[in-house]
GROMACS .gro file of C-alpha atoms in nm:
model
  352
    1MET     CA    1   2.041  -0.520   3.808
    2ALA     CA    2   1.941  -0.863   3.777
    3LEU     CA    3   1.671  -0.997   4.010
    4PRO     CA    4   1.623  -1.352   4.147
    5VAL     CA    5   1.378  -1.529   4.030
    6SER     CA    6   1.206  -1.647   4.334
    7SER     CA    7   0.909  -1.601   4.563
    8SER     CA    8   1.130  -1.468   4.847
    9SER     CA    9   1.251  -1.171   4.624
   10SER     CA   10   0.902  -1.079   4.547
   11ARG     CA   11   0.866  -0.748   4.337
   12ARG     CA   12   0.592  -0.515   4.243
   13ILE     CA   13   0.600  -0.409   3.925
   14VAL     CA   14   0.354  -0.181   3.729
   15ILE     CA   15   0.340  -0.206   3.338
   16VAL     CA   16   0.166   0.064   3.177
   17THR     CA   17   0.042   0.007   2.826
   18ASP     CA   18  -0.198   0.137   2.565
   19ALA     CA   19  -0.213  -0.179   2.356
   20TRP     CA   20  -0.448  -0.423   2.526
   21ARG     CA   21  -0.747  -0.633   2.479
   22PRO     CA   22  -0.945  -0.671   2.266
   23GLN     CA   23  -0.673  -0.610   2.063
   24ILE     CA   24  -0.487  -0.898   1.885
   25ASN     CA   25  -0.107  -0.843   1.856
   26GLY     CA   26   0.228  -0.925   1.941
   27VAL     CA   27   0.241  -0.636   2.212
   28VAL     CA   28  -0.030  -0.809   2.408
   29ARG     CA   29   0.041  -1.141   2.369
   30THR     CA   30   0.417  -1.050   2.506
   31LEU     CA   31   0.271  -0.867   2.794
   32GLU     CA   32   0.035  -1.133   2.906
   33ASN     CA   33   0.280  -1.433   2.891
   34THR     CA   34   0.546  -1.192   3.051
   35ALA     CA   35   0.307  -1.129   3.346
   36ARG     CA   36   0.222  -1.481   3.355
   37MET     CA   37   0.566  -1.617   3.425
   38LEU     CA   38   0.627  -1.311   3.668
   39ARG     CA   39   0.326  -1.406   3.885
   40ALA     CA   40   0.418  -1.752   3.883
   41TRP     CA   41   0.764  -1.662   4.042
   42GLY     CA   42   0.587  -1.504   4.303
   43HIS     CA   43   0.614  -1.123   4.164
   44SER     CA   44   0.304  -0.909   4.175
   45VAL     CA   45   0.203  -0.745   3.839
   46GLU     CA   46  -0.010  -0.465   3.806
   47PHE     CA   47  -0.119  -0.333   3.455
   48LEU     CA   48  -0.229   0.041   3.386
   49THR     CA   49  -0.435  -0.007   3.060
   50PRO     CA   50  -0.702   0.153   2.852
   51GLU     CA   51  -0.941  -0.107   3.022
   52THR     CA   52  -1.059   0.165   3.290
   53PHE     CA   53  -1.044   0.472   3.086
   54TRP     CA   54  -1.292   0.644   2.783
   55THR     CA   55  -1.109   0.541   2.468
   56VAL     CA   56  -1.136   0.677   2.107
   57PRO     CA   57  -1.063   0.517   1.796
   58VAL     CA   58  -0.748   0.596   1.603
   59PRO     CA   59  -0.831   0.751   1.272
   60THR     CA   60  -0.824   0.471   1.009
   61TYR     CA   61  -0.758   0.223   1.236
   62PRO     CA   62  -1.055   0.157   1.446
   63GLU     CA   63  -0.940  -0.157   1.614
   64ILE     CA   64  -0.661   0.031   1.813
   65ARG     CA   65  -0.846   0.307   2.052
   66LEU     CA   66  -0.647   0.556   2.254
   67SER     CA   67  -0.726   0.644   2.616
   68LEU     CA   68  -0.909   0.961   2.754
   69ALA     CA   69  -0.737   0.922   3.093
   70SER     CA   70  -0.657   1.221   3.320
   71ARG     CA   71  -0.323   1.308   3.459
   72GLY     CA   72  -0.475   1.265   3.807
   73ALA     CA   73  -0.589   0.919   3.751
   74VAL     CA   74  -0.314   0.779   3.617
   75PHE     CA   75  -0.075   0.954   3.890
   76ARG     CA   76  -0.305   0.825   4.139
   77ARG     CA   77  -0.280   0.468   4.002
   78ILE     CA   78   0.072   0.437   3.994
   79GLY     CA   79   0.112   0.613   4.306
   80HIS     CA   80  -0.125   0.359   4.477
   81ALA     CA   81   0.064   0.083   4.348
   82ARG     CA   82   0.403   0.160   4.563
   83ALA     CA   83   0.589  -0.042   4.277
   84HIS     CA   84   0.935  -0.138   4.297
   85HIS     CA   85   0.959  -0.111   3.918
   86VAL     CA   86   0.759   0.102   3.674
   87HIS     CA   87   0.780  -0.028   3.328
   88ILE     CA   88   0.635   0.185   3.037
   89ALA     CA   89   0.520  -0.061   2.751
   90THR     CA   90   0.415   0.166   2.479
   91GLU     CA   91   0.437   0.563   2.376
   92GLY     CA   92   0.076   0.644   2.377
   93PRO     CA   93  -0.132   0.860   2.575
   94LEU     CA   94  -0.092   0.639   2.900
   95GLY     CA   95   0.273   0.605   2.839
   96LEU     CA   96   0.310   0.978   2.832
   97LEU     CA   97   0.139   1.036   3.164
   98ALA     CA   98   0.333   0.748   3.322
   99ARG     CA   99   0.629   0.881   3.193
  100GLN     CA  100   0.561   1.245   3.315
  101TYR     CA  101   0.457   1.088   3.672
  102CYS     CA  102   0.815   0.931   3.681
  103ILE     CA  103   0.997   1.248   3.553
  104GLU     CA  104   0.831   1.501   3.801
  105ARG     CA  105   0.887   1.252   4.094
  106GLY     CA  106   1.230   1.173   4.010
  107ARG     CA  107   1.152   0.792   3.977
  108ALA     CA  108   1.357   0.576   3.758
  109PHE     CA  109   1.157   0.371   3.489
  110THR     CA  110   1.219   0.152   3.170
  111THR     CA  111   1.033   0.159   2.839
  112SER     CA  112   1.032  -0.105   2.584
  113PHE     CA  113   1.027  -0.036   2.181
  114HIS     CA  114   0.778  -0.283   2.008
  115THR     CA  115   0.649  -0.114   1.705
  116ARG     CA  116   0.781   0.075   1.427
  117PHE     CA  117   0.520   0.353   1.438
  118PRO     CA  118   0.727   0.572   1.203
  119GLU     CA  119   0.711   0.347   0.923
  120TYR     CA  120   0.323   0.279   1.019
  121VAL     CA  121   0.217   0.641   1.040
  122SER     CA  122   0.394   0.703   0.673
  123ALA     CA  123   0.207   0.432   0.532
  124ARG     CA  124  -0.097   0.631   0.593
  125LEU     CA  125   0.003   0.989   0.627
  126PRO     CA  126   0.242   1.228   0.452
  127VAL     CA  127   0.452   1.235   0.785
  128PRO     CA  128   0.848   1.215   0.715
  129GLN     CA  129   0.970   0.928   0.930
  130GLU     CA  130   1.241   1.095   1.097
  131TRP     CA  131   0.975   1.343   1.259
  132SER     CA  132   0.796   1.038   1.428
  133TYR     CA  133   1.163   0.873   1.516
  134GLY     CA  134   1.260   1.233   1.676
  135TYR     CA  135   0.940   1.181   1.891
  136LEU     CA  136   1.022   0.840   1.983
  137ARG     CA  137   1.428   0.941   2.076
  138TRP     CA  138   1.255   1.176   2.297
  139PHE     CA  139   1.018   0.967   2.465
  140HIS     CA  140   1.276   0.681   2.535
  141GLN     CA  141   1.568   0.913   2.640
  142PRO     CA  142   1.500   0.957   2.990
  143ALA     CA  143   1.460   0.563   3.053
  144SER     CA  144   1.725   0.375   3.253
  145ASN     CA  145   1.659   0.089   2.979
  146VAL     CA  146   1.493   0.068   2.679
  147LEU     CA  147   1.406  -0.288   2.604
  148VAL     CA  148   1.416  -0.418   2.230
  149PRO     CA  149   1.308  -0.774   2.115
  150THR     CA  150   1.589  -0.845   1.869
  151PRO     CA  151   1.976  -0.761   1.807
  152SER     CA  152   1.900  -0.627   1.470
  153LEU     CA  153   1.654  -0.374   1.582
  154ARG     CA  154   1.883  -0.269   1.872
  155GLU     CA  155   2.153  -0.227   1.595
  156ASP     CA  156   1.914  -0.009   1.407
  157LEU     CA  157   1.824   0.193   1.683
  158LEU     CA  158   2.158   0.260   1.781
  159GLY     CA  159   2.218   0.404   1.428
  160ARG     CA  160   1.923   0.647   1.498
  161GLY     CA  161   2.043   0.787   1.820
  162PHE     CA  162   1.874   0.577   2.088
  163THR     CA  163   2.066   0.498   2.390
  164ASN     CA  164   2.040   0.245   2.693
  165LEU     CA  165   1.929  -0.029   2.468
  166ARG     CA  166   1.888  -0.393   2.627
  167LEU     CA  167   1.749  -0.725   2.471
  168TRP     CA  168   1.404  -0.851   2.559
  169GLY     CA  169   1.321  -1.156   2.347
  170ARG     CA  170   1.023  -1.325   2.284
  171GLY     CA  171   0.882  -1.695   2.358
  172VAL     CA  172   0.634  -1.921   2.241
  173ASP     CA  173   0.387  -2.153   2.427
  174MET     CA  174   0.510  -2.485   2.302
  175ASP     CA  175   0.213  -2.658   2.508
  176ARG     CA  176  -0.016  -2.444   2.269
  177PHE     CA  177   0.155  -2.441   1.986
  178ARG     CA  178   0.281  -2.791   1.894
  179PRO     CA  179   0.373  -3.009   1.614
  180GLY     CA  180   0.125  -3.174   1.406
  181ARG     CA  181  -0.074  -3.201   1.085
  182SER     CA  182  -0.449  -3.066   1.049
  183GLU     CA  183  -0.706  -3.116   0.792
  184ALA     CA  184  -0.816  -2.726   0.829
  185PHE     CA  185  -0.759  -2.662   0.470
  186ALA     CA  186  -0.754  -3.001   0.283
  187HIS     CA  187  -1.070  -2.875   0.108
  188LEU     CA  188  -0.860  -2.626  -0.078
  189PRO     CA  189  -0.585  -2.691  -0.377
  190GLY     CA  190  -0.228  -2.703  -0.225
  191PRO     CA  191   0.014  -2.612  -0.132
  192HIS     CA  192  -0.138  -2.413   0.149
  193LEU     CA  193   0.010  -2.083   0.194
  194LEU     CA  194  -0.068  -1.905   0.504
  195TYR     CA  195  -0.062  -1.543   0.638
  196VAL     CA  196  -0.162  -1.470   1.019
  197GLY     CA  197  -0.189  -1.131   1.151
  198ARG     CA  198  -0.353  -0.783   1.099
  199VAL     CA  199  -0.471  -0.702   0.747
  200ALA     CA  200  -0.292  -0.334   0.755
  201ALA     CA  201  -0.091  -0.155   0.480
  202GLU     CA  202   0.185  -0.158   0.735
  203LYS     CA  203   0.197  -0.563   0.731
  204ASN     CA  204   0.228  -0.542   0.351
  205VAL     CA  205  -0.010  -0.830   0.293
  206GLU     CA  206  -0.034  -0.761  -0.073
  207ALA     CA  207   0.298  -0.865  -0.129
  208PHE     CA  208   0.178  -1.204   0.002
  209LEU     CA  209  -0.128  -1.233  -0.209
  210ALA     CA  210   0.057  -1.091  -0.553
  211LEU     CA  211   0.293  -1.372  -0.526
  212ASP     CA  212   0.302  -1.592  -0.859
  213VAL     CA  213   0.331  -1.924  -0.672
  214PRO     CA  214   0.108  -2.226  -0.701
  215GLY     CA  215  -0.165  -2.343  -0.438
  216THR     CA  216  -0.407  -2.154  -0.220
  217LYS     CA  217  -0.322  -1.813  -0.036
  218ILE     CA  218  -0.508  -1.804   0.309
  219VAL     CA  219  -0.536  -1.507   0.552
  220VAL     CA  220  -0.609  -1.544   0.913
  221GLY     CA  221  -0.668  -1.207   1.049
  222ASP     CA  222  -0.849  -0.905   0.989
  223GLY     CA  223  -0.792  -0.493   0.946
  224PRO     CA  224  -0.852  -0.194   0.768
  225ASP     CA  225  -0.705  -0.337   0.461
  226ARG     CA  226  -0.929  -0.674   0.435
  227ALA     CA  227  -1.228  -0.521   0.214
  228ARG     CA  228  -0.953  -0.383  -0.061
  229LEU     CA  229  -0.745  -0.674  -0.070
  230GLN     CA  230  -1.026  -0.951  -0.068
  231LYS     CA  231  -1.172  -0.754  -0.343
  232LEU     CA  232  -0.835  -0.721  -0.572
  233TYR     CA  233  -0.761  -1.101  -0.477
  234PRO     CA  234  -1.074  -1.282  -0.488
  235ARG     CA  235  -0.894  -1.626  -0.506
  236ALA     CA  236  -0.751  -1.598  -0.181
  237VAL     CA  237  -0.950  -1.719   0.122
  238PHE     CA  238  -1.000  -1.486   0.394
  239CYS     CA  239  -1.062  -1.642   0.748
  240GLY     CA  240  -1.093  -1.364   0.970
  241TYR     CA  241  -0.943  -1.383   1.309
  242ARG     CA  242  -0.890  -1.744   1.456
  243HIS     CA  243  -0.829  -1.846   1.841
  244GLY     CA  244  -0.745  -2.124   2.039
  245GLU     CA  245  -0.739  -2.467   1.880
  246ASP     CA  246  -0.864  -2.307   1.530
  247LEU     CA  247  -0.558  -2.103   1.533
  248VAL     CA  248  -0.351  -2.390   1.598
  249ALA     CA  249  -0.507  -2.606   1.352
  250ALA     CA  250  -0.447  -2.324   1.091
  251TYR     CA  251  -0.066  -2.349   1.134
  252GLN     CA  252  -0.078  -2.701   1.124
  253GLY     CA  253  -0.281  -2.702   0.805
  254ALA     CA  254  -0.061  -2.481   0.627
  255ASP     CA  255   0.257  -2.578   0.451
  256VAL     CA  256   0.431  -2.248   0.470
  257LEU     CA  257   0.370  -1.941   0.684
  258VAL     CA  258   0.451  -1.634   0.471
  259PHE     CA  259   0.544  -1.328   0.701
  260PRO     CA  260   0.544  -1.043   0.431
  261SER     CA  261   0.600  -0.759   0.663
  262ARG     CA  262   0.910  -0.554   0.632
  263THR     CA  263   0.836  -0.315   0.975
  264ASP     CA  264   0.769  -0.573   1.227
  265THR     CA  265   1.029  -0.575   1.525
  266PHE     CA  266   0.981  -0.936   1.612
  267GLY     CA  267   0.672  -1.145   1.444
  268ASN     CA  268   0.549  -1.404   1.724
  269VAL     CA  269   0.341  -1.562   1.461
  270MET     CA  270   0.656  -1.695   1.291
  271THR     CA  271   0.748  -1.892   1.621
  272GLU     CA  272   0.393  -2.020   1.669
  273ALA     CA  273   0.432  -2.143   1.316
  274LEU     CA  274   0.762  -2.312   1.372
  275ALA     CA  275   0.660  -2.460   1.695
  276CYS     CA  276   0.357  -2.634   1.499
  277GLY     CA  277   0.596  -2.748   1.264
  278THR     CA  278   0.540  -2.492   0.943
  279PRO     CA  279   0.837  -2.367   0.792
  280VAL     CA  280   0.834  -1.999   0.745
  281ALA     CA  281   0.931  -1.771   0.430
  282ALA     CA  282   0.997  -1.391   0.489
  283TYR     CA  283   1.207  -1.101   0.353
  284PRO     CA  284   1.554  -1.083   0.516
  285VAL     CA  285   1.469  -0.785   0.732
  286THR     CA  286   1.476  -0.711   1.106
  287GLY     CA  287   1.249  -0.958   1.278
  288PRO     CA  288   1.275  -1.246   1.044
  289MET     CA  289   1.639  -1.257   1.024
  290ASP     CA  290   1.680  -1.247   1.390
  291VAL     CA  291   1.398  -1.553   1.437
  292LEU     CA  292   1.514  -1.752   1.122
  293THR     CA  293   1.864  -1.822   1.219
  294ASP     CA  294   1.832  -2.185   1.127
  295LEU     CA  295   1.763  -2.187   0.731
  296ARG     CA  296   1.661  -2.554   0.775
  297ALA     CA  297   1.339  -2.386   0.927
  298GLY     CA  298   1.259  -2.105   0.706
  299ALA     CA  299   1.385  -1.923   0.400
  300LEU     CA  300   1.479  -1.552   0.368
  301ASP     CA  301   1.490  -1.376   0.025
  302GLU     CA  302   1.414  -1.039  -0.124
  303ASP     CA  303   1.218  -1.250  -0.393
  304LEU     CA  304   0.947  -1.345  -0.148
  305SER     CA  305   0.821  -1.616  -0.406
  306ALA     CA  306   1.178  -1.784  -0.406
  307ALA     CA  307   1.182  -1.777  -0.034
  308VAL     CA  308   0.808  -1.967  -0.032
  309ARG     CA  309   0.955  -2.213  -0.291
  310ARG     CA  310   1.239  -2.288  -0.088
  311ALA     CA  311   1.042  -2.330   0.247
  312LEU     CA  312   0.828  -2.549   0.072
  313THR     CA  313   1.109  -2.786   0.043
  314LEU     CA  314   1.185  -2.785   0.419
  315GLU     CA  315   1.124  -3.043   0.703
  316ARG     CA  316   0.864  -2.977   0.955
  317GLU     CA  317   1.069  -3.140   1.227
  318ALA     CA  318   1.342  -2.915   1.190
  319ALA     CA  319   1.114  -2.597   1.209
  320SER     CA  320   0.953  -2.738   1.528
  321GLY     CA  321   1.283  -2.808   1.667
  322HIS     CA  322   1.432  -2.444   1.617
  323ALA     CA  323   1.098  -2.336   1.787
  324GLN     CA  324   1.265  -2.465   2.112
  325ASN     CA  325   1.501  -2.173   2.111
  326PHE     CA  326   1.215  -1.933   2.190
  327THR     CA  327   1.106  -1.974   2.567
  328TRP     CA  328   0.885  -1.754   2.740
  329THR     CA  329   1.118  -1.817   3.076
  330ALA     CA  330   1.404  -1.699   2.892
  331SER     CA  331   1.216  -1.378   2.775
  332ALA     CA  332   1.053  -1.293   3.140
  333ARG     CA  333   1.396  -1.319   3.287
  334GLN     CA  334   1.536  -1.081   3.032
  335PHE     CA  335   1.260  -0.848   3.117
  336LEU     CA  336   1.338  -0.883   3.509
  337ASP     CA  337   1.705  -0.834   3.442
  338GLY     CA  338   1.615  -0.499   3.256
  339LEU     CA  339   1.414  -0.327   3.528
  340VAL     CA  340   1.548  -0.083   3.748
  341PRO     CA  341   1.436   0.009   4.117
  342ALA     CA  342   1.163   0.283   4.083
  343THR     CA  343   1.312   0.469   4.378
  344ALA     CA  344   1.630   0.587   4.223
  345ARG     CA  345   1.646   0.915   4.059
  346THR     CA  346   1.641   0.981   3.669
  347GLN     CA  347   1.858   1.243   3.534
  348LEU     CA  348   1.574   1.516   3.488
  349ALA     CA  349   1.786   1.707   3.249
  350MET     CA  350   1.761   1.427   2.999
  351ALA     CA  351   1.395   1.463   2.921
  352VAL     CA  352   1.431   1.821   2.853
   0.00000   0.00000   0.00000
């Protein structure tokens, strides 16, 4: 059901998410930017997040905290919102309780698939990926629509038995992330090769740090793997998190953004780098091959060193031009198109 984008057809939307500030990741950025656009169009967006509940850190990953929310508290929050649409963004404790609320009350809802948790879990624990995918299939099965960020991920999930999949692409803020050159890394030997993101096992950062290519490897971000990698690769420069104009300057000061992840479902940092005019080097996997559809803007190769060398030859103008294809306006419209009225009844048998 497509919804008109106007204040005259204002909708009340509840988005339930276990991922929220102070986390810095693509899920949080996507939800924040989507809500910003929806509110500008006159829609009401209420978030149900861990902010108002006690939380505990995830073992081995203290940056992520899980909510200790009660069933009653979550049920009351959703009920009081009197929402036209309920969207469950994550599969954690809050998502589970929101799913239960909708199923018990016969209310239709949508979900989204942001993260390949099976790969993340198997990178830390001896848990077969298919077990985790089994849980995710169960979680998303009763949703009227499951919103996914890229065509390649949709095809992958279809092959794993997921249903009701719809595209919800991503955007980039071209006012904030803009073409230019900075002197952020001028004191370091070039070329300047940049990684931006969490420093964690599932991000495959070591594949970047181990590259046999000239220049300086620069890591912007933090995470549970930082101490180990910083010790193993002392010649790399670890900057920690950067925000605002400092992050823009990092993108603008780099010659190439290297995106070594094989598990990301999209990779917002790629579009941010492109918008700043920085070409991207990545593996030809889900996410990069959906973003880098113009090979004048980035290079894909199973040999990441070869991708970096090719990316270093690309024009910054082509990179920033390609970024224009990713807008939060288009993303928010896709999100609206994927919502369903919460008053419609679900097929409760699907949830068994």
